[in-house]
Short mmCIF file of C-alpha atoms in Angstrom, two decimals:
data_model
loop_
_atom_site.label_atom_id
_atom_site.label_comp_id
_atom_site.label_asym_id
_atom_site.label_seq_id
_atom_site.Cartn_x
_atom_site.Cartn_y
_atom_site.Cartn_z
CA UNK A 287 -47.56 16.66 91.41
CA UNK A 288 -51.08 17.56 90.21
CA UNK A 289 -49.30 20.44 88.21
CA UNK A 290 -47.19 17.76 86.62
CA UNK A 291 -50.87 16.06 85.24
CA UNK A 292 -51.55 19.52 84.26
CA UNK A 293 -48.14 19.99 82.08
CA UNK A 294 -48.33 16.50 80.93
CA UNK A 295 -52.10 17.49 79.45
CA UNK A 296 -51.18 19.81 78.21
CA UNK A 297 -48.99 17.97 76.26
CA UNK A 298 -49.42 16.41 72.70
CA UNK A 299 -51.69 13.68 73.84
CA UNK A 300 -53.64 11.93 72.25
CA UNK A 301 -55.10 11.25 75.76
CA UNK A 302 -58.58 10.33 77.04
CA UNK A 303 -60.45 11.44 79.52
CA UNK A 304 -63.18 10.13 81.88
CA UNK A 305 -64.69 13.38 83.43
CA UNK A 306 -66.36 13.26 86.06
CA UNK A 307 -69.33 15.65 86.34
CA UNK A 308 -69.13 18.44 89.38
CA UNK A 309 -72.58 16.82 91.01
CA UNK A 310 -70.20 13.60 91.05
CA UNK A 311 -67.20 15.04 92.62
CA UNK A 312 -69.13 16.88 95.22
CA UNK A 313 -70.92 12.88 96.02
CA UNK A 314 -67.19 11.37 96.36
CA UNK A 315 -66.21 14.04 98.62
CA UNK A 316 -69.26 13.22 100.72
CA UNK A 317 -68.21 9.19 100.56
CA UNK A 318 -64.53 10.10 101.26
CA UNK A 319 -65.41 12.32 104.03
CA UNK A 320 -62.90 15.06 102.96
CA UNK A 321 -62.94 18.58 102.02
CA UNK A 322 -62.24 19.70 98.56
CA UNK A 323 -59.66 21.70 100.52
CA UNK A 324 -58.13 18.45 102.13
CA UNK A 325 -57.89 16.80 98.62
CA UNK A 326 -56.31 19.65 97.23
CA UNK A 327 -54.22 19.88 99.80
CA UNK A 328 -53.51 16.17 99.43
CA UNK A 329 -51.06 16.01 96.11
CA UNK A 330 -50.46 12.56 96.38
CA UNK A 331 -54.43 11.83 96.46
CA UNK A 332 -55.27 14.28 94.22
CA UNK A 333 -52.76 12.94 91.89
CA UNK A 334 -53.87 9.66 92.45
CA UNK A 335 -57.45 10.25 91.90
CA UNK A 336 -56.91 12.22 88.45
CA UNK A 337 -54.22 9.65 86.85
CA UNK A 338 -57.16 7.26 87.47
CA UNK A 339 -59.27 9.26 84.91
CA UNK A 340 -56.68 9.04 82.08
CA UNK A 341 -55.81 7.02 79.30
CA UNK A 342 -53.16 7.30 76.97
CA UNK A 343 -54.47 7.59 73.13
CA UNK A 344 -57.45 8.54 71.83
CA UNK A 345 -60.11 6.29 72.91
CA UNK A 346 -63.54 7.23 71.36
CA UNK A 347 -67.05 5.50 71.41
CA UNK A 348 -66.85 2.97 69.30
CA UNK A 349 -63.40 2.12 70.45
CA UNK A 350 -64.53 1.70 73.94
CA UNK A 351 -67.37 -0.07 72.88
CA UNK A 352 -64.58 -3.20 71.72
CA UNK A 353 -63.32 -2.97 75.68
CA UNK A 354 -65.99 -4.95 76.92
CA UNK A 355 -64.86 -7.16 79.88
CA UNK A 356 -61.63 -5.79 79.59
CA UNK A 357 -59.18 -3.91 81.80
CA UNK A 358 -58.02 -0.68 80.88
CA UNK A 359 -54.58 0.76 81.97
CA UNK A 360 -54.86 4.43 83.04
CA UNK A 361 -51.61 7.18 83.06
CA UNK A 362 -51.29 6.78 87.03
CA UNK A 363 -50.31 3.25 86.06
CA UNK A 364 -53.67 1.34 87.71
CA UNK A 365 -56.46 0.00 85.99
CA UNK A 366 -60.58 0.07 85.49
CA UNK A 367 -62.94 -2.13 83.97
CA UNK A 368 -65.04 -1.71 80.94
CA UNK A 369 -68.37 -3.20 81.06
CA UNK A 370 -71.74 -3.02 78.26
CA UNK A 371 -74.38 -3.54 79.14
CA UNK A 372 -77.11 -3.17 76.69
CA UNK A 373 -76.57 0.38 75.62
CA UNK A 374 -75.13 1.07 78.60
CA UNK A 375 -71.50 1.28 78.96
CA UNK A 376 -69.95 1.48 82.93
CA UNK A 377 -66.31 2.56 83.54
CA UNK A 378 -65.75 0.04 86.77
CA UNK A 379 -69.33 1.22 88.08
CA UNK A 380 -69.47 4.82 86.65
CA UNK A 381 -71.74 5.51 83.92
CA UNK A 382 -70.50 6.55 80.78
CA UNK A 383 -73.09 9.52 79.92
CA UNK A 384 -71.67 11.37 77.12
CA UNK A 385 -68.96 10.85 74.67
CA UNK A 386 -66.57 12.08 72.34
CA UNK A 387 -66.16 15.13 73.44
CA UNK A 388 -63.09 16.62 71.02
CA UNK A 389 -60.33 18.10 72.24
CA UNK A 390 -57.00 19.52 70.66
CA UNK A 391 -55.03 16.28 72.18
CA UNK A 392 -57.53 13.75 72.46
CA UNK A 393 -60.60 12.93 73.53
CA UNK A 394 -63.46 13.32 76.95
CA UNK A 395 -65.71 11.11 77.97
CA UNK A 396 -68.34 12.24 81.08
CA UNK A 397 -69.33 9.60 83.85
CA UNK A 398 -71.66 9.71 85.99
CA UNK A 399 -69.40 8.99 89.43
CA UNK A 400 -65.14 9.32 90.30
CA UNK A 401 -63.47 6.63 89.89
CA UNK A 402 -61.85 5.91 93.11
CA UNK A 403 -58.53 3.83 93.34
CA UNK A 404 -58.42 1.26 95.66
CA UNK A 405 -56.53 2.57 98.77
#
């Protein structure tokens, strides 16, 4: 399954990302209390978690900036919240902290913490 996220990508987008950064996978594997092994392992999971991260289109700053309040349907088919707060802009209660990263099919945004779908 997770190779199907990769494929699909891969594809011709657009798409946007929410990226995690690696000090904020390594804290959700703490609060999970698995092993990046287990989550690998885990396709469903895995799969879960990543959809979570994805948006169809290109989304950039000042787009997400008009999302206040608003829910946000992600590829896996669930959906975050957008919240501003002052300049700062929280993806359910991740931190956006950089945006607009360009890619060939779309766009990256880092935050600060995975989003985790509920169970």
């Amino acid at each position: 399954m997770a190779a199907g996220l990769v494929d699909t990508l891969k594809g011709a987008g657009p798409f946007t990302v929410f990226a995690p950064t690696n000090e904020a996978f390594a804290a959700a594997l703490t609060a999970l209390k698995i092993t990046k092994e287990a989550l690998f392992a885990d396709k469903a999971l895995l799969t879960k978690i990543l959809t979570y991260h994805v948006v169809s289109g290109a989304v950039l700053a000042a787009d997400v900036l008009k999302l206040d309040g608003q829910e946000v349907t992600t590829l896996g088919g669930l959906t975050f919240k957008v919240t501003i707060d002052g300049d700062k802009v929280m993806v359910n209660t991740s931190n956006v902290i950089k945006t607009d990263i360009l890619a060939s099919n779309g766009v990256v945004h880092v935050i600060d913490a995975v989003l985790v779908p509920a169970a």
